[in-house]
Every structure is written in C-alpha cells, then in structure tokens.
Amino acid sequence: MPSLKDLKNRIASVKATQKITKAMKMVAAAKLRRAQEAAEAARPYSQRMSAVLSNIAQAVGSDDSAPRLMTGNGQNQTHLLVVCTAERGLCGGFNSQIARFARDHVRKLLAEGKTVKIICVGKKGFDILRREFASLIIDRVDLREVKKIGFENADQIGKKVISLFEKNEFDVCTLFYSEFKSVISQVPTALQLIPAAVPAGAEQTDAAAAIYEYEPDAGEILNDLIPRNISVQVFRALLENVAGEMGAKMSAMDNATRNAGEMINKLTLSYNRQRQAQITKELIEIISGAEAL
Amino acid sequence: MADFNFELVSPERLLLSERVSEVVLPATEGEMTVMANHAPVMTTIKPGIVSVKAVDGKVTRYVVFGGFADILPTGCTLLAESAVPVSEVDARLIEKRIDATKSELDDGSHSDEHKTRLESFLAELTQLNEIVVAA
C-alpha cells in the first residue's frame, strides 16, 4: 500500500504528463490543419499533371518512342522500395503500420526470389526496417531538419530514384506511404512509380479531345514529364504522410490525455480514501486514549 | 481585347488564376506569346521569365525554373516547377540552383544524355541569373 505522500507525488506526476500530452495534441491539431492545407494546395498541380500525362500518353501511344521510365525495362527481378515514414514517434501505430506493410511486401518479394532494395525516407521506418533488412537498405533520406516539406525535398528523392534506374540498379520501383483518409484513419498504400502507371484517359473532356501541337514533339515532352511526375507523386506521398502523422499523433495524444484523466481520478479516489482512513484511525486512537483515562 | 483564363500552378500551390490578355512564355524552342484563341499547344518551359499582362494592362513578371504549358483556345495553364514574382527573387536562390546543378554535373556518374540536359539547364540558369541581377 503506497503511503499518502507517494500517492500525492504520483498524482502530481500524472497531471504533469497530462499537461504535456494535451499540449502535444493541440500542437498536432494545428500542424494537421496546416498539413491539410498544404495537401489541398498541391492538388491542382497533380491533377493537371495527370490530365496532361494521360493526354500525351494517348498521343504517343504505345510505340517504341515511349520512354523507358514509363514502359520499364521489361524485367521484374530487382525491386526498389521507397518507404516513407515519419521522423518522430509518439503517433500511435502510424509508423509501424507503414513499416509492417512494407515488411510484408519485402517478405513476399524475397519468397518469390526477387532482389529487394530499400530506400528509407524518415527515421522511424529506418529504425524498424533496419532490424530485419539492414543489408537491403541502400539509402536513407533524412527530413528531420525540414520544417515544411517543399517540392525540392520530393524532387531530390525523385532524382535519386531516376538516376538509380538509369544505372540499371532496379527494375520496378514502388513507393510506400500512408494515405490520409481522415484524422483517425490512415491507410498504408503502395504506389508503383516505375514503370509509371499512366492514368488511362479517365478525364475525356472536350479539352482533352483537342488536337494538340507539341513543341518539341510529344515523345520529348513525355521524357520531360515522367521524371517530373515521379517527383510530384513523391511530393504528394510526403504531404499525405505529414497529414497522416499529425492526425495519428492527435488521436494518440487525445487518448493519452484521456487515460491520464482516468488515472488521476482513480488515484485521487484512493488518496482520499486513505486520508479518510488515517483520520478515522487517529480519532479512534484519541478516543480510546481518552476512555482509558 | 479578348481575354482568356491563365493559371500559374506550382507543386506547392495555385499561384495565379485570372483573366489576362497576354502571356509571354519562355518555351524550350524560343519565347512565345499566348493570346486568346491560341491553337492548342503543349510545350515545355525552360528557366526564364514569364510576363503576364492582366486585362487592365498591368504586367506582372515571374521567374520560373522549368515546367510545361498547356495552351488551349480558352485558357492557358502553366505548370511550373517553381515560380516567384521577379520583385521577390533572391539572386542567391538562383545561385544555389546553379551550384547544385554544377555539383550534380561534377558527380560524373550520369549518362551522356542526362549530362547534356544538365549542361543546357545550367546555361539557361546562368543566363537567367544575369537577367535578374541586371534587373
């Protein structure tokens, strides 16, 4: 049975923890809003990009002039996995969810006898995957110093992937990130980057039907577009990840705050009970002392 | 004069969406002026200056670092990798890019094709730098 003083200390410390988690929740909520705004603001670009891309892809058709980034190099042996996670923990199952998803994928590929290479974006994913696949990780990208993810960060990753592809380091590239569904739900997602899956003419507006002139020719524009599109996809994934991380952190911290509240209630109850018991005990002692006289 | 809808979009956000009468684009194969009812063209953009003439005749100039433009008779969309109004451009920003490109070129592990692309990109950046510094 802890003493009164112990209980008092315990309550004070839980209260302090509660304050911290509460503050963290509010910070996450503010950051979540900003992250959502950023994701929202980035949407027009990626939408236009995919519209234009499907447009050109149709114009070029599937002849040999299509760039290798789009058609792939015809092999399926070496897989490159770009796993995007958060830089910080304390966000519930967010990081482990992505890592587990990626790990299952790696195991499946290894079982099929494929070669796997991993690029880790974010510290947490690296920490988790390192335990099992340390030898497969060829690179890691650190975004810890980055306050607000800009297109340059994504572009760097995109360029890295493309230059690896040009050196024939891999055949298929898949991007792992967490899709932001809502504050309480983030779904780990795999997206194939190379060979690029071109949106198959979903938006057949009259604009898309117009006959374009291409300057320089369509093939060359496509050559320019595909790498850009890869960077855009990475950028989108990073933004979704940030929003997801903040959402997960918010709900995790909300839970923590609530748990702390419950704990405080319980502790206060037993504190009061014990205090009362002590008072009663003292009274009994005084009364029985008086009676003895 | 007839006006049309012009949109300047960067990956981070939609920078500009308004009715304009004239836009000058630094297309890869030379500068081009887009006005209303232009034939549909799709072109890549090299680093340079885009000047946008609003309906009231006011000209705004933006520095862009590559991208591409989608031109239709009814409007023009410029997807720029990064776009900044000329008045806010920091010469250091361009220099930083020049240095980054140079160091990538020095890396020496790229294919020839990639190298040529880098070199021309570098040349365009240098030229742009001169324009901006002069302005």
XYZ file of C-alpha atoms in Angstrom:
428
model
C 0.000 0.000 0.000
C 1.601 3.260 -1.066
C 1.737 5.992 1.508
C -0.193 9.232 1.229
C 2.899 11.077 0.129
C 3.584 8.543 -2.615
C 0.067 8.905 -3.922
C 0.330 12.669 -3.885
C 3.552 12.552 -5.881
C 2.033 10.086 -8.282
C -0.959 12.334 -8.906
C 1.282 15.327 -9.475
C 3.382 13.454 -11.997
C 0.389 12.110 -13.921
C -1.024 15.612 -14.010
C 2.212 16.912 -15.466
C 2.143 14.175 -18.110
C -1.411 15.029 -18.936
C -0.468 18.635 -19.492
C 2.273 17.575 -21.872
C 0.071 15.242 -23.887
C -2.627 17.878 -24.035
C -0.162 20.419 -25.378
C 1.147 17.893 -27.890
C -2.366 17.194 -29.049
C -3.027 20.858 -29.638
C 0.244 21.287 -31.496
C -0.600 18.273 -33.650
C -4.046 19.701 -34.356
C -2.553 22.979 -35.545
C 0.034 21.183 -37.645
C -2.612 18.885 -39.059
C -4.589 21.842 -40.291
C -1.524 23.261 -41.964
C -0.626 19.906 -43.478
C -4.121 19.517 -44.834
C -3.953 22.969 -46.352
C -0.646 22.104 -47.987
C -2.077 18.885 -49.379
C -5.090 20.790 -50.624
C -2.922 23.432 -52.272
C -0.821 20.819 -54.020
C -3.825 19.124 -55.562
C -4.342 21.360 -58.645
C -0.830 20.660 -59.863
C -1.046 16.900 -59.590
C -4.491 16.884 -61.165
C -3.360 18.906 -64.149
C -0.245 16.789 -64.353
C -2.160 13.550 -64.622
C -4.617 15.061 -67.107
C -1.795 16.246 -69.335
C 0.058 12.995 -68.909
C -2.839 10.825 -69.988
C -3.350 13.193 -72.880
C 0.190 12.853 -74.144
C 0.364 9.169 -73.439
C -2.565 8.716 -75.777
C -0.914 10.840 -78.412
C 2.322 8.909 -78.198
C 0.545 5.588 -77.995
C 2.458 2.503 -77.045
C 5.068 2.634 -79.766
C 8.773 2.324 -79.109
C 9.321 6.027 -78.600
C 7.693 5.844 -75.170
C 10.381 6.473 -72.544
C 11.803 3.618 -70.545
C 10.615 5.197 -67.315
C 7.103 4.548 -68.487
C 7.427 1.155 -70.075
C 10.031 -0.186 -67.687
C 12.994 -2.203 -68.866
C 10.965 -5.313 -69.409
C 12.305 -7.066 -66.341
C 10.838 -7.770 -62.981
C 13.798 -9.005 -60.985
C 15.072 -6.208 -58.773
C 12.583 -4.210 -56.777
C 13.252 -0.859 -55.209
C 11.048 0.095 -52.301
C 10.852 3.695 -51.183
C 9.366 3.597 -47.708
C 8.158 6.930 -46.376
C 7.548 7.237 -42.664
C 7.578 9.997 -40.093
C 10.655 11.408 -38.421
C 9.185 11.293 -34.966
C 7.338 8.812 -32.866
C 4.501 9.286 -30.385
C 1.940 8.999 -33.112
C 0.231 5.736 -32.341
C 0.618 2.934 -34.820
C 1.337 5.238 -37.737
C 4.955 4.312 -38.385
C 4.694 0.659 -37.513
C 1.692 0.339 -39.784
C 3.642 1.507 -42.807
C 6.705 -0.476 -41.814
C 4.681 -3.638 -41.330
C 3.023 -3.181 -44.684
C 6.393 -2.705 -46.360
C 7.864 -5.649 -44.474
C 5.137 -7.996 -45.646
C 5.783 -6.825 -49.164
C 9.531 -7.396 -48.831
C 8.994 -10.885 -47.444
C 6.680 -11.736 -50.295
C 9.186 -10.498 -52.859
C 12.047 -12.342 -51.208
C 9.990 -15.528 -51.132
C 9.499 -15.162 -54.869
C 13.246 -14.986 -55.255
C 13.423 -11.345 -56.246
C 16.127 -8.947 -55.232
C 14.970 -6.154 -52.963
C 16.492 -2.766 -52.294
C 15.086 -0.276 -49.851
C 15.333 3.477 -49.553
C 14.041 4.775 -46.239
C 12.568 8.225 -46.001
C 12.153 9.206 -42.393
C 13.949 7.969 -39.328
C 11.277 5.785 -37.802
C 10.842 3.486 -40.747
C 14.594 3.086 -40.947
C 14.760 2.130 -37.285
C 12.105 -0.535 -37.714
C 13.241 -1.983 -41.033
C 16.889 -1.954 -40.031
C 16.254 -4.731 -37.533
C 15.295 -7.186 -40.189
C 16.562 -5.926 -43.515
C 19.687 -3.956 -42.632
C 21.542 -5.388 -45.629
C 18.824 -4.418 -48.074
C 18.688 -0.744 -47.168
C 20.769 1.103 -49.725
C 19.980 4.642 -48.722
C 18.053 6.780 -46.321
C 16.711 10.273 -46.612
C 16.655 12.415 -43.532
C 13.979 15.066 -43.402
C 14.374 15.846 -39.734
C 15.767 19.287 -40.361
C 12.945 20.131 -42.733
C 10.244 22.201 -41.118
C 7.872 22.327 -44.016
C 8.171 19.820 -46.790
C 8.767 21.583 -50.063
C 8.836 20.294 -53.584
C 12.648 20.315 -53.522
C 12.691 17.563 -50.903
C 10.493 15.386 -53.058
C 12.423 16.303 -56.160
C 15.666 15.144 -54.580
C 14.173 11.758 -53.817
C 12.675 11.558 -57.288
C 16.010 12.379 -58.933
C 17.759 9.797 -56.780
C 15.324 7.121 -57.885
C 15.637 8.078 -61.535
C 19.411 8.107 -61.527
C 19.385 4.654 -59.928
C 17.059 3.491 -62.652
C 19.324 4.891 -65.332
C 22.180 2.917 -63.844
C 20.016 -0.188 -64.035
C 20.085 -0.664 -60.307
C 16.494 -1.850 -60.236
C 13.585 -2.780 -62.499
C 10.477 -1.881 -60.561
C 10.063 0.910 -58.058
C 7.277 1.074 -55.516
C 6.520 3.892 -53.141
C 5.144 3.155 -49.687
C 3.320 5.789 -47.746
C 0.229 6.268 -45.704
C -2.829 7.637 -47.360
C -4.663 10.195 -45.298
C -8.297 9.153 -45.100
C -9.318 11.039 -42.006
C -7.910 12.088 -38.661
C -8.485 8.650 -37.217
C -7.777 6.556 -40.264
C -4.577 6.359 -42.293
C -4.199 3.545 -44.750
C -0.737 2.299 -45.735
C -0.545 2.329 -49.511
C 1.830 1.063 -52.154
C 2.162 3.010 -55.363
C 4.140 1.831 -58.337
C 6.416 4.586 -59.615
C 8.415 2.821 -62.300
C 7.200 1.645 -64.743
C 4.822 4.545 -64.406
C 1.209 3.591 -64.460
C -0.324 6.256 -66.659
C -3.856 7.287 -65.755
C -5.783 5.754 -68.599
C -7.611 8.698 -70.127
C -10.077 8.999 -67.308
C -10.847 12.618 -67.999
C -12.013 12.693 -71.558
C -13.223 16.249 -71.593
C -13.527 18.169 -74.824
C -10.297 19.879 -73.878
C -8.509 16.556 -73.866
C -10.034 15.725 -77.207
C -8.488 18.787 -78.817
C -5.723 18.147 -81.267
C -2.568 19.463 -79.757
C 0.533 20.705 -81.330
C 3.592 19.591 -79.447
C 6.680 21.641 -79.032
C 9.117 19.846 -79.081
C 7.452 16.585 -80.124
C 5.239 14.559 -77.842
C 7.865 11.943 -77.079
C 10.283 14.523 -75.820
C 7.694 16.242 -73.697
C 6.870 12.871 -72.226
C 10.548 12.345 -71.469
C 10.494 15.575 -69.557
C 7.165 14.943 -67.910
C 7.641 11.475 -66.496
C 10.525 12.337 -64.150
C 8.582 15.373 -63.058
C 5.551 13.230 -62.455
C 7.588 10.900 -60.279
C 8.690 13.820 -58.145
C 5.116 15.006 -57.931
C 3.966 11.590 -56.772
C 6.671 11.523 -54.124
C 5.716 15.024 -53.070
C 2.092 14.042 -52.749
C 3.039 10.979 -50.723
C 5.156 13.083 -48.385
C 2.364 15.575 -47.872
C -0.160 12.832 -47.213
C 2.282 11.309 -44.778
C 2.672 14.532 -42.840
C -1.079 14.960 -42.631
C -1.463 11.336 -41.572
C 1.283 11.583 -38.999
C -0.301 14.631 -37.445
C -3.718 13.011 -37.466
C -2.377 9.885 -35.826
C -0.460 11.949 -33.315
C -3.528 13.939 -32.495
C -5.674 10.912 -31.758
C -2.840 9.182 -29.899
C -2.307 12.211 -27.707
C -6.029 12.585 -27.203
C -6.165 9.016 -25.931
C -3.177 9.623 -23.705
C -4.784 12.719 -22.228
C -7.984 10.827 -21.546
C -6.128 7.916 -19.974
C -4.208 10.305 -17.778
C -7.507 11.840 -16.680
C -8.870 8.429 -15.731
C -5.721 7.601 -13.859
C -5.865 10.853 -11.947
C -9.446 10.119 -10.941
C -8.528 6.675 -9.695
C -5.502 7.915 -7.816
C -7.421 10.797 -6.258
C -10.075 8.377 -5.091
C -7.616 6.112 -3.340
C -5.779 9.149 -1.973
C -8.963 10.473 -0.402
C -9.920 7.071 0.895
C -6.596 6.611 2.548
C -6.628 10.075 4.019
C -10.054 9.405 5.480
C -8.864 6.081 6.899
C -5.977 7.796 8.548
C -8.199 10.453 10.105
C -10.540 7.791 11.417
C -7.631 5.871 12.804
C -6.303 8.921 14.598
C -9.738 9.686 16.016
C -10.079 6.149 17.321
C -6.690 6.442 18.931
C -7.619 9.722 20.650
C -10.979 8.471 21.787
C -9.688 5.181 23.105
C -6.889 7.105 24.824
C -9.415 9.384 26.488
C -11.534 6.443 27.546
C -8.592 4.749 29.167
C -8.133 7.679 31.483
C -9.072 42.953 -76.440
C -10.168 39.385 -75.905
C -9.053 37.903 -72.657
C -8.555 34.337 -71.522
C -8.005 32.395 -68.356
C -4.434 31.955 -67.232
C -3.343 29.684 -64.418
C 0.100 29.526 -62.917
C 0.469 26.397 -60.803
C 3.443 25.247 -58.784
C 3.580 21.898 -56.969
C 3.037 23.661 -53.680
C 0.055 25.760 -54.649
C -2.017 27.572 -57.216
C -0.200 30.874 -57.639
C -2.386 32.706 -60.050
C -5.712 32.181 -61.728
C -7.190 35.150 -63.503
C -8.328 36.661 -66.754
C -5.416 38.004 -68.749
C -4.977 39.411 -72.204
C -1.459 38.266 -72.976
C 1.199 35.921 -71.600
C 4.806 35.595 -72.736
C 6.290 32.166 -72.048
C 9.939 31.107 -72.239
C 9.224 27.924 -74.202
C 12.040 25.493 -74.898
C 12.088 26.340 -78.585
C 12.000 30.077 -78.105
C 9.803 32.630 -76.451
C 6.167 32.611 -77.362
C 3.316 34.971 -76.739
C -0.044 33.461 -75.959
C -3.203 35.399 -76.576
C -6.849 34.447 -76.591
C -7.930 31.780 -79.115
C -4.454 30.345 -79.443
C -4.256 26.970 -81.164
C -3.876 24.063 -78.737
C -0.193 23.646 -77.961
C 1.676 21.766 -75.345
C 5.207 22.863 -74.716
C 7.960 22.536 -72.191
C 9.302 25.611 -70.455
C 12.915 26.429 -69.780
C 14.084 28.529 -66.844
C 13.211 32.099 -67.637
C 10.773 34.897 -67.116
C 7.038 34.694 -67.687
C 5.304 38.005 -68.112
C 1.598 38.165 -67.608
C -0.400 41.088 -68.903
C -3.625 41.441 -66.977
C -6.845 42.721 -68.538
C -6.181 46.217 -67.182
C -2.797 46.259 -68.899
C -0.738 45.707 -65.765
C 2.257 43.460 -66.381
C 3.472 41.053 -63.725
C 6.651 39.090 -64.229
C 7.519 35.756 -62.672
C 10.719 33.782 -62.652
C 10.118 30.094 -63.360
C 12.507 27.165 -63.198
C 11.273 24.853 -65.888
C 7.907 23.251 -66.308
C 5.428 22.973 -69.110
C 2.460 24.806 -70.501
C -0.868 23.539 -71.701
C -2.414 26.035 -74.092
C -5.994 25.877 -75.290
C -8.110 28.433 -77.152
C -9.996 29.079 -73.936
C -7.140 29.218 -71.489
C -3.563 28.521 -70.628
C -2.175 26.518 -67.744
C 1.449 26.826 -66.803
C 2.731 24.068 -64.554
C 5.958 25.478 -63.199
C 8.401 23.626 -61.035
C 8.795 26.782 -59.010
C 7.615 30.301 -59.692
C 8.433 33.543 -57.904
C 7.473 37.121 -58.768
C 10.523 38.893 -60.157
C 10.377 41.539 -57.447
C 10.787 38.874 -54.777
C 13.509 36.866 -56.426
C 16.648 36.447 -54.436
C 19.759 36.213 -56.580
C 21.122 33.721 -54.083
C 18.247 31.375 -54.870
C 19.342 31.097 -58.463
C 22.970 30.813 -57.498
C 22.090 27.988 -55.171
C 20.455 26.156 -58.033
C 23.429 26.811 -60.265
C 25.739 25.367 -57.648
C 23.500 22.348 -57.177
C 23.449 21.680 -60.899
C 27.195 22.136 -61.148
C 27.881 19.693 -58.369
C 25.491 17.204 -59.958
C 27.389 17.608 -63.193
C 30.718 17.110 -61.454
C 29.411 13.933 -59.945
C 30.240 12.349 -63.285
C 28.129 9.259 -62.802
C 25.409 10.214 -65.248
C 24.627 9.055 -68.730
C 25.629 11.335 -71.580
C 22.065 12.229 -72.346
C 21.471 13.292 -68.762
C 24.675 15.279 -68.843
C 23.644 17.250 -71.902
C 20.371 18.044 -70.271
C 22.143 19.240 -67.142
C 24.528 21.353 -69.147
C 21.788 23.123 -71.058
C 19.888 23.616 -67.833
C 22.977 25.180 -66.335
C 23.389 27.506 -69.300
C 19.783 28.608 -69.050
C 20.120 29.226 -65.344
C 23.235 31.306 -65.819
C 21.511 33.384 -68.422
C 18.527 33.858 -66.158
C 20.812 34.876 -63.341
C 22.298 37.614 -65.491
C 18.875 38.949 -66.368
C 17.721 39.006 -62.791
C 20.892 40.586 -61.461
C 20.631 43.271 -64.110
C 17.002 43.980 -63.261
